[in-house]
Amino acid sequence: MKEILFFILMFFWISLCIAQMSGMSMGHHHEMRQEEEKELVPSGELKDGVREVEVKAFQYGFSPDPIIVNKGEKIRLKVTSTDVTHGILIPEYKINVTLPPGETKVVEFLADKEGEFMLHCSVYCGIGHGRMHGRLIVR
Ligand SMILES: [Cu+2]
């Protein structure tokens, strides 16, 4: 009789352990999802219906990266190079603007194409020029 009681207790204890473990992994999942959602918050801020994003170009990248916008929005990128002359090139949106250092260039377009687009540097800016990229996410 004592043995049966012992097995019943063991059974409950093991069930409790399993419940706790699955609870932990569920919590982890939840955190991951929050992290993904945080990444998809649109960049910059809306000003009179236009999403304005301040973008920095530098050796060798763009910031923020990715630039995230909502499909259908009017976009105004205010792009400044913080070091040498760069260019911002987004072929799918027919954007190609030269960025002399310290000068803020305004790039406006309608985000009517959904997807992830590469930003390229269009002016040779040094040894890392070929790998100077950013991303534009329209969703
Ligand atoms: Cu470059």
PDB file of N, CA, C and O and ligand atoms in Angstrom, residues 85-87 121-126 129 132, ligand 1:
ATOM      1  N   THR A  85      32.234  61.276 -49.199  1.00  0.00           N
ATOM      2  CA  THR A  85      31.124  61.280 -50.150  1.00  0.00           C
ATOM      3  C   THR A  85      30.660  59.850 -50.427  1.00  0.00           C
ATOM      4  O   THR A  85      31.467  58.975 -50.734  1.00  0.00           O
ATOM      5  N   HIS A  86      29.355  59.629 -50.242  1.00  0.00           N
ATOM      6  CA  HIS A  86      28.721  58.357 -50.566  1.00  0.00           C
ATOM      7  C   HIS A  86      27.595  58.640 -51.551  1.00  0.00           C
ATOM      8  O   HIS A  86      27.349  59.787 -51.948  1.00  0.00           O
ATOM      9  N   GLY A  87      26.877  57.587 -51.901  1.00  0.00           N
ATOM     10  CA  GLY A  87      25.664  57.742 -52.684  1.00  0.00           C
ATOM     11  C   GLY A  87      24.647  56.772 -52.133  1.00  0.00           C
ATOM     12  O   GLY A  87      25.014  55.749 -51.556  1.00  0.00           O
ATOM     13  N   CYS A 121      25.747  51.746 -51.996  1.00  0.00           N
ATOM     14  CA  CYS A 121      26.465  53.005 -52.120  1.00  0.00           C
ATOM     15  C   CYS A 121      26.853  53.151 -53.577  1.00  0.00           C
ATOM     16  O   CYS A 121      27.387  52.221 -54.180  1.00  0.00           O
ATOM     17  N   SER A 122      26.579  54.310 -54.171  1.00  0.00           N
ATOM     18  CA  SER A 122      26.807  54.489 -55.606  1.00  0.00           C
ATOM     19  C   SER A 122      28.034  55.343 -55.907  1.00  0.00           C
ATOM     20  O   SER A 122      28.295  55.669 -57.062  1.00  0.00           O
ATOM     21  N   VAL A 123      28.799  55.713 -54.889  1.00  0.00           N
ATOM     22  CA  VAL A 123      30.023  56.487 -55.109  1.00  0.00           C
ATOM     23  C   VAL A 123      31.167  55.742 -54.411  1.00  0.00           C
ATOM     24  O   VAL A 123      31.043  55.400 -53.233  1.00  0.00           O
ATOM     25  N   TYR A 124      32.238  55.512 -55.146  1.00  0.00           N
ATOM     26  CA  TYR A 124      33.357  54.795 -54.523  1.00  0.00           C
ATOM     27  C   TYR A 124      33.848  55.567 -53.291  1.00  0.00           C
ATOM     28  O   TYR A 124      34.149  56.749 -53.377  1.00  0.00           O
ATOM     29  N   CYS A 125      33.904  54.876 -52.157  1.00  0.00           N
ATOM     30  CA  CYS A 125      34.183  55.579 -50.899  1.00  0.00           C
ATOM     31  C   CYS A 125      35.290  54.917 -50.087  1.00  0.00           C
ATOM     32  O   CYS A 125      35.525  55.266 -48.936  1.00  0.00           O
ATOM     33  N   GLY A 126      35.997  53.968 -50.689  1.00  0.00           N
ATOM     34  CA  GLY A 126      37.085  53.318 -49.965  1.00  0.00           C
ATOM     35  C   GLY A 126      37.028  51.820 -50.137  1.00  0.00           C
ATOM     36  O   GLY A 126      36.184  51.289 -50.859  1.00  0.00           O
ATOM     37  N   HIS A 129      33.758  49.808 -49.969  1.00  0.00           N
ATOM     38  CA  HIS A 129      32.636  50.314 -50.780  1.00  0.00           C
ATOM     39  C   HIS A 129      31.729  49.195 -51.309  1.00  0.00           C
ATOM     40  O   HIS A 129      30.502  49.299 -51.242  1.00  0.00           O
ATOM     41  N   MET A 132      29.183  47.968 -48.864  1.00  0.00           N
ATOM     42  CA  MET A 132      28.396  48.993 -48.162  1.00  0.00           C
ATOM     43  C   MET A 132      26.932  48.880 -48.602  1.00  0.00           C
ATOM     44  O   MET A 132      26.560  49.294 -49.684  1.00  0.00           O
TER      45      MET A 132
HETATM   46 CU    CU B   1      30.747  53.859 -51.413  1.00  0.00          CU
END
